mmCIF file of C-alpha atoms in Angstrom:
data_model
loop_
_atom_site.group_PDB
_atom_site.id
_atom_site.type_symbol
_atom_site.label_atom_id
_atom_site.label_comp_id
_atom_site.label_asym_id
_atom_site.label_seq_id
_atom_site.Cartn_x
_atom_site.Cartn_y
_atom_site.Cartn_z
ATOM 1 C CA TYR A 194 -29.730 -82.132 118.454
ATOM 2 C CA THR A 195 -27.343 -83.935 120.574
ATOM 3 C CA THR A 196 -23.723 -83.985 120.577
ATOM 4 C CA THR A 197 -20.972 -86.023 122.589
ATOM 5 C CA ALA A 198 -18.309 -83.756 122.826
ATOM 6 C CA PRO A 199 -17.368 -83.980 126.527
ATOM 7 C CA ILE A 200 -17.650 -80.426 128.385
ATOM 8 C CA THR A 201 -14.831 -80.082 130.548
ATOM 9 C CA GLN A 202 -15.743 -76.846 131.873
ATOM 10 C CA ARG A 203 -18.931 -74.189 131.508
ATOM 11 C CA THR A 204 -18.126 -70.254 131.944
ATOM 12 C CA ASP A 205 -21.177 -67.456 132.725
ATOM 13 C CA SER A 206 -19.851 -66.411 129.418
ATOM 14 C CA SER A 207 -20.556 -69.573 127.669
ATOM 15 C CA ARG A 208 -24.046 -69.756 128.938
ATOM 16 C CA GLY A 209 -24.550 -66.437 127.803
ATOM 17 C CA ALA A 210 -24.028 -66.762 124.893
ATOM 18 C CA LYS A 211 -25.829 -70.022 124.360
ATOM 19 C CA LEU A 212 -29.084 -68.298 126.160
ATOM 20 C CA ASP A 213 -28.617 -65.430 123.290
ATOM 21 C CA SER A 214 -28.233 -67.759 120.450
ATOM 22 C CA ALA A 215 -31.642 -69.368 121.662
ATOM 23 C CA VAL A 216 -33.507 -66.645 122.185
ATOM 24 C CA SER A 217 -32.480 -64.835 118.789
ATOM 25 C CA PHE A 218 -33.782 -68.472 117.287
ATOM 26 C CA ILE A 219 -36.823 -68.141 118.974
ATOM 27 C CA GLN A 220 -37.498 -64.300 117.631
ATOM 28 C CA SER A 221 -36.435 -64.895 114.336
ATOM 29 C CA PRO A 222 -35.980 -68.623 114.024
ATOM 30 C CA ALA A 223 -35.415 -68.670 109.718
ATOM 31 C CA ARG A 224 -32.520 -65.484 110.113
ATOM 32 C CA TYR A 225 -30.649 -68.050 112.899
ATOM 33 C CA ASP A 226 -31.714 -71.102 112.107
ATOM 34 C CA PRO A 227 -28.344 -73.437 113.007
ATOM 35 C CA PHE A 228 -28.791 -75.794 110.130
ATOM 36 C CA LYS A 229 -29.868 -72.630 107.443
ATOM 37 C CA GLY A 230 -28.626 -74.159 103.460
ATOM 38 C CA SER A 231 -29.221 -77.722 104.756
ATOM 39 C CA GLU A 232 -31.340 -80.397 104.067
ATOM 40 C CA TYR A 233 -32.288 -80.318 107.882
ATOM 41 C CA ALA A 234 -32.989 -76.745 107.944
ATOM 42 C CA LEU A 235 -35.568 -76.195 110.573
ATOM 43 C CA ALA A 236 -37.430 -73.050 109.123
ATOM 44 C CA ASP A 237 -40.120 -73.692 106.542
ATOM 45 C CA PRO A 238 -38.607 -72.727 102.678
ATOM 46 C CA ASP A 239 -42.006 -70.772 102.393
ATOM 47 C CA LEU A 240 -40.664 -68.532 105.176
ATOM 48 C CA LEU A 241 -37.759 -68.316 103.621
ATOM 49 C CA GLU A 242 -39.023 -66.663 100.603
ATOM 50 C CA LYS A 243 -39.763 -63.067 102.685
ATOM 51 C CA SER A 244 -36.750 -60.688 102.807
ATOM 52 C CA ASP A 245 -36.557 -60.416 106.664
ATOM 53 C CA PRO A 246 -38.774 -62.902 107.762
ATOM 54 C CA ILE A 247 -40.441 -62.954 111.390
ATOM 55 C CA SER A 248 -42.465 -65.374 112.925
ATOM 56 C CA ASP A 249 -46.400 -65.042 114.162
ATOM 57 C CA GLY A 250 -45.822 -66.860 117.328
ATOM 58 C CA VAL A 251 -43.289 -69.666 119.052
ATOM 59 C CA TYR A 252 -44.982 -72.114 120.845
ATOM 60 C CA TYR A 253 -44.244 -75.551 123.499
ATOM 61 C CA GLY A 254 -45.925 -77.818 124.943
ATOM 62 C CA LEU A 255 -46.089 -78.154 128.438
ATOM 63 C CA ASP A 256 -45.459 -82.103 128.651
ATOM 64 C CA ASN A 257 -47.227 -82.345 132.088
ATOM 65 C CA TRP A 258 -47.388 -85.850 132.053
ATOM 66 C CA ASP A 259 -43.766 -86.178 132.156
ATOM 67 C CA ARG A 260 -43.129 -82.981 134.163
ATOM 68 C CA SER A 261 -46.417 -83.175 136.342
ATOM 69 C CA TRP A 262 -45.363 -80.764 139.563
ATOM 70 C CA VAL A 263 -45.501 -77.912 136.292
ATOM 71 C CA LEU A 264 -48.803 -75.780 136.734
ATOM 72 C CA ALA A 265 -49.380 -73.318 133.951
ATOM 73 C CA VAL A 266 -52.550 -70.139 134.734
ATOM 74 C CA ASP A 267 -53.522 -68.260 131.840
ATOM 75 C CA ILE A 268 -55.278 -64.869 132.582
ATOM 76 C CA ASP A 269 -56.176 -63.278 129.139
ATOM 77 C CA ALA A 270 -57.379 -59.579 129.274
ATOM 78 C CA LYS A 271 -60.473 -60.637 126.801
ATOM 79 C CA ASP A 272 -62.110 -62.675 129.158
ATOM 80 C CA ILE A 273 -61.561 -59.315 132.442
ATOM 81 C CA ALA A 274 -63.040 -56.979 128.974
ATOM 82 C CA THR A 275 -66.071 -59.596 128.781
ATOM 83 C CA ALA A 276 -66.608 -59.871 132.453
ATOM 84 C CA ARG A 277 -66.517 -56.139 132.549
ATOM 85 C CA ALA A 278 -68.965 -55.616 129.606
ATOM 86 C CA GLU A 279 -71.253 -58.088 131.618
ATOM 87 C CA ARG A 280 -71.471 -55.942 134.445
ATOM 88 C CA GLU A 281 -71.670 -52.903 132.733
ATOM 89 C CA LEU A 282 -74.582 -53.758 130.410
ATOM 90 C CA ASP A 283 -78.306 -54.452 131.291
ATOM 91 C CA GLU A 284 -79.110 -57.708 129.317
ATOM 92 C CA THR A 285 -81.861 -56.478 127.316
ATOM 93 C CA ASP A 286 -79.632 -54.164 125.668
ATOM 94 C CA LEU A 287 -77.404 -56.928 124.255
ATOM 95 C CA GLU A 288 -78.272 -57.602 120.959
ATOM 96 C CA ILE A 289 -76.509 -60.997 119.144
ATOM 97 C CA LYS A 290 -77.018 -59.658 115.125
ATOM 98 C CA SER A 291 -76.393 -62.930 113.979
ATOM 99 C CA ALA A 292 -76.351 -66.695 114.328
ATOM 100 C CA ASP A 293 -72.709 -66.317 113.969
ATOM 101 C CA MET A 294 -72.321 -63.906 116.395
ATOM 102 C CA SER A 295 -71.164 -65.457 120.514
ATOM 103 C CA ARG A 296 -72.583 -63.909 123.737
ATOM 104 C CA ASP A 297 -69.050 -62.832 124.607
ATOM 105 C CA ASP A 298 -68.435 -60.692 121.015
ATOM 106 C CA ALA A 299 -72.323 -58.901 121.657
ATOM 107 C CA LEU A 300 -71.027 -58.094 124.776
ATOM 108 C CA LEU A 301 -67.798 -56.487 123.493
ATOM 109 C CA ALA A 302 -69.569 -54.664 120.604
ATOM 110 C CA GLU A 303 -72.285 -53.246 123.306
ATOM 111 C CA SER A 304 -69.820 -52.221 125.387
ATOM 112 C CA GLU A 305 -67.761 -50.462 122.635
ATOM 113 C CA ILE A 306 -64.750 -52.051 124.085
ATOM 114 C CA ARG A 307 -63.332 -52.375 120.963
ATOM 115 C CA ASP A 308 -63.113 -48.718 120.235
ATOM 116 C CA ALA A 309 -61.214 -48.344 123.103
ATOM 117 C CA ASP A 310 -56.960 -48.336 123.133
ATOM 118 C CA PRO A 311 -55.573 -50.525 121.266
ATOM 119 C CA THR A 312 -58.355 -50.100 118.811
ATOM 120 C CA GLY A 313 -60.104 -53.351 117.491
ATOM 121 C CA TYR A 314 -58.891 -55.393 120.165
ATOM 122 C CA PRO A 315 -61.438 -57.413 122.615
ATOM 123 C CA TYR A 316 -60.017 -55.693 125.127
ATOM 124 C CA SER A 317 -58.319 -52.034 126.442
ATOM 125 C CA PHE A 318 -55.409 -51.370 128.214
ATOM 126 C CA GLU A 319 -57.278 -51.405 131.381
ATOM 127 C CA ASP A 320 -57.913 -55.336 130.557
ATOM 128 C CA ILE A 321 -54.313 -55.730 130.129
ATOM 129 C CA ASP A 322 -53.248 -54.143 133.391
ATOM 130 C CA ARG A 323 -55.613 -55.779 135.181
ATOM 131 C CA ALA A 324 -54.541 -58.749 133.837
ATOM 132 C CA ILE A 325 -51.243 -58.353 134.606
ATOM 133 C CA GLU A 326 -52.336 -57.526 138.310
ATOM 134 C CA TYR A 327 -54.471 -60.748 138.661
ATOM 135 C CA GLY A 328 -51.631 -62.336 137.570
ATOM 136 C CA PHE A 329 -49.404 -61.070 140.544
ATOM 137 C CA GLU A 330 -52.476 -61.904 143.041
ATOM 138 C CA THR A 331 -51.976 -65.719 141.576
ATOM 139 C CA ARG A 332 -48.270 -65.967 141.861
ATOM 140 C CA ASP A 333 -48.844 -64.831 145.596
ATOM 141 C CA LEU A 334 -51.445 -67.516 146.406
ATOM 142 C CA PHE A 335 -49.144 -70.176 145.369
ATOM 143 C CA THR A 336 -46.308 -68.941 147.642
ATOM 144 C CA ASP A 337 -48.820 -68.456 150.698
ATOM 145 C CA VAL A 338 -51.415 -70.815 149.934
ATOM 146 C CA PHE A 339 -48.933 -73.356 148.442
ATOM 147 C CA ALA A 340 -45.913 -72.718 149.756
ATOM 148 C CA ALA A 341 -44.221 -72.607 146.634
ATOM 149 C CA GLU A 342 -41.037 -71.625 146.183
ATOM 150 C CA GLU A 343 -40.164 -71.589 142.308
ATOM 151 C CA THR A 344 -43.052 -69.557 140.633
ATOM 152 C CA LEU A 345 -42.679 -67.435 137.118
ATOM 153 C CA VAL A 346 -44.988 -64.758 136.005
ATOM 154 C CA VAL A 347 -44.747 -64.167 132.194
ATOM 155 C CA TYR A 348 -46.481 -61.513 129.856
ATOM 156 C CA SER A 349 -47.980 -63.344 127.232
ATOM 157 C CA GLY A 350 -48.720 -60.617 124.745
ATOM 158 C CA GLN A 351 -52.636 -60.143 125.525
ATOM 159 C CA GLY A 352 -52.380 -61.280 129.254
ATOM 160 C CA VAL A 353 -50.500 -63.455 131.323
ATOM 161 C CA HIS A 354 -49.481 -67.258 132.159
ATOM 162 C CA VAL A 355 -48.396 -67.827 136.217
ATOM 163 C CA TYR A 356 -46.098 -70.605 136.751
ATOM 164 C CA LEU A 357 -45.524 -73.050 139.805
ATOM 165 C CA LEU A 358 -42.339 -74.809 139.117
ATOM 166 C CA ASP A 359 -41.404 -76.468 142.441
ATOM 167 C CA GLU A 360 -40.084 -80.337 142.141
ATOM 168 C CA ASP A 361 -40.861 -81.856 144.971
ATOM 169 C CA LEU A 362 -42.763 -84.820 144.426
ATOM 170 C CA GLU A 363 -46.176 -83.956 146.577
ATOM 171 C CA TYR A 364 -46.791 -81.396 143.523
ATOM 172 C CA GLY A 365 -48.339 -83.974 141.245
ATOM 173 C CA TYR A 366 -50.700 -82.320 139.645
ATOM 174 C CA ASP A 367 -53.331 -84.621 138.117
ATOM 175 C CA GLU A 368 -56.043 -84.026 135.565
ATOM 176 C CA LYS A 369 -58.683 -83.954 138.903
ATOM 177 C CA SER A 370 -56.302 -81.513 141.185
ATOM 178 C CA ARG A 371 -56.162 -79.171 138.283
ATOM 179 C CA GLU A 372 -59.893 -78.763 138.295
ATOM 180 C CA VAL A 373 -59.935 -78.360 141.694
ATOM 181 C CA LEU A 374 -57.607 -75.439 141.362
ATOM 182 C CA ASN A 375 -58.899 -74.111 138.724
ATOM 183 C CA ASP A 376 -62.451 -73.725 141.248
ATOM 184 C CA LEU A 377 -60.606 -72.516 144.158
ATOM 185 C CA LEU A 378 -58.968 -70.006 141.661
ATOM 186 C CA LEU A 379 -62.121 -68.993 140.145
ATOM 187 C CA GLU A 380 -64.557 -69.179 143.172
ATOM 188 C CA ARG A 381 -63.120 -68.736 146.319
ATOM 189 C CA TYR A 382 -60.379 -65.627 145.073
ATOM 190 C CA GLU A 383 -62.151 -64.828 141.901
ATOM 191 C CA ILE A 384 -59.088 -64.472 139.792
ATOM 192 C CA PRO A 385 -60.568 -64.999 136.101
ATOM 193 C CA ILE A 386 -58.026 -67.851 134.696
ATOM 194 C CA ASP A 387 -58.947 -69.917 131.388
ATOM 195 C CA PRO A 388 -59.570 -72.826 133.172
ATOM 196 C CA VAL A 389 -58.947 -75.095 129.523
ATOM 197 C CA VAL A 390 -55.464 -74.219 129.920
ATOM 198 C CA THR A 391 -54.974 -74.779 133.520
ATOM 199 C CA ALA A 392 -56.499 -78.142 133.460
ATOM 200 C CA ASP A 393 -55.303 -79.375 130.204
ATOM 201 C CA ARG A 394 -52.200 -81.372 130.367
ATOM 202 C CA SER A 395 -50.623 -81.074 126.850
ATOM 203 C CA ARG A 396 -51.049 -77.037 126.427
ATOM 204 C CA LEU A 397 -49.520 -75.408 124.002
ATOM 205 C CA LEU A 398 -47.816 -72.279 125.579
ATOM 206 C CA ARG A 399 -45.961 -68.847 123.847
ATOM 207 C CA VAL A 400 -42.028 -69.609 124.281
ATOM 208 C CA PRO A 401 -40.262 -66.452 126.772
ATOM 209 C CA TYR A 402 -38.869 -63.737 124.532
ATOM 210 C CA SER A 403 -40.646 -64.885 121.550
ATOM 211 C CA LEU A 404 -42.887 -62.235 119.480
ATOM 212 C CA HIS A 405 -46.530 -61.874 119.627
ATOM 213 C CA ALA A 406 -47.348 -61.268 116.361
ATOM 214 C CA GLU A 407 -50.718 -59.932 116.337
ATOM 215 C CA VAL A 408 -50.176 -57.354 118.769
ATOM 216 C CA CYS A 409 -46.329 -56.732 117.990
ATOM 217 C CA ARG A 410 -45.275 -57.015 121.532
ATOM 218 C CA VAL A 411 -42.348 -59.217 122.789
ATOM 219 C CA VAL A 412 -43.616 -62.430 125.604
ATOM 220 C CA GLN A 413 -41.453 -62.136 128.504
ATOM 221 C CA PRO A 414 -41.004 -62.753 132.343
ATOM 222 C CA ILE A 415 -41.949 -59.437 134.418
ATOM 223 C CA GLU A 416 -41.411 -58.409 137.925
ATOM 224 C CA SER A 417 -43.622 -56.025 139.249
ATOM 225 C CA PRO A 418 -47.285 -55.742 138.508
ATOM 226 C CA ALA A 419 -46.078 -52.193 137.217
ATOM 227 C CA PHE A 420 -44.704 -53.721 133.834
ATOM 228 C CA ASP A 421 -46.364 -51.900 130.728
ATOM 229 C CA PRO A 422 -46.605 -53.212 127.441
ATOM 230 C CA ARG A 423 -46.581 -50.350 125.942
ATOM 231 C CA THR A 424 -43.146 -49.531 126.587
ATOM 232 C CA GLU A 425 -41.646 -52.057 128.291
ATOM 233 C CA ALA A 426 -42.549 -55.112 125.662
ATOM 234 C CA ARG A 427 -41.813 -53.735 122.523
ATOM 235 C CA PRO A 428 -39.424 -55.287 120.354
ATOM 236 C CA GLN A 429 -36.165 -53.972 119.510
ATOM 237 C CA PHE A 430 -36.278 -54.292 115.622
ATOM 238 C CA LEU A 431 -39.687 -51.575 115.683
ATOM 239 C CA GLU A 432 -37.805 -47.943 115.083
ATOM 240 C CA THR A 433 -40.895 -46.209 114.771
ATOM 241 C CA GLU A 434 -43.973 -45.009 116.726
ATOM 242 C CA GLY A 435 -46.065 -45.808 113.122
ATOM 243 C CA GLU A 436 -45.040 -49.385 113.338
ATOM 244 C CA LEU A 437 -46.686 -50.213 116.510
ATOM 245 C CA THR A 438 -49.610 -52.039 116.414
ATOM 246 C CA HIS A 439 -50.681 -52.116 119.862
ATOM 247 C CA ASP A 440 -50.310 -48.351 120.996
#
């Protein structure tokens, strides 16, 4: 929505209040919908039938057609786990049990990665930790090789997103430039990025501070590879350890 009211002064406290309101809406859109109860309500009416609805995920579009300087690199723990399984398994031991099973699924099944903590997921906490480390290695490349000044590493729930946000005109990444970056990160520096996300100029990514409901963790910017999502990304509305799905 927009407003035509004049803004005469902005204080740190007012900006903080607005940020808190935005974060609250992202985390629980039905409860904090500014148009709740009106015909302009933003939340799905079906969602409101739940007693205390929590969104499964909140996404936004990168819109790189208008902001071509923005780069977003996705590093997924599942890709790291699959590569690890491939290194550990002999190809002759790989059994694809049905036409519907992909090679990656067969690798994960044979390696017993799904049996490791967190049980049932296509990766282990070891792979999450490695994804976070790769995220900071990528950020260092952006600052050292690209001379980037504004970067951001975001824990995504099942890996990390790494952003290069410098707005200089020289940072105008068309589709071909993004494909070259893919090759640079994958082949020269051996960082297991998702090349589709990096090259896609209209990609949807999870909004920071939103909930990743599948793993019950909060998507958030992080400052160190020592970040531990098992404790530091735990949503506040969970009161007991028994309610966690990703521990």
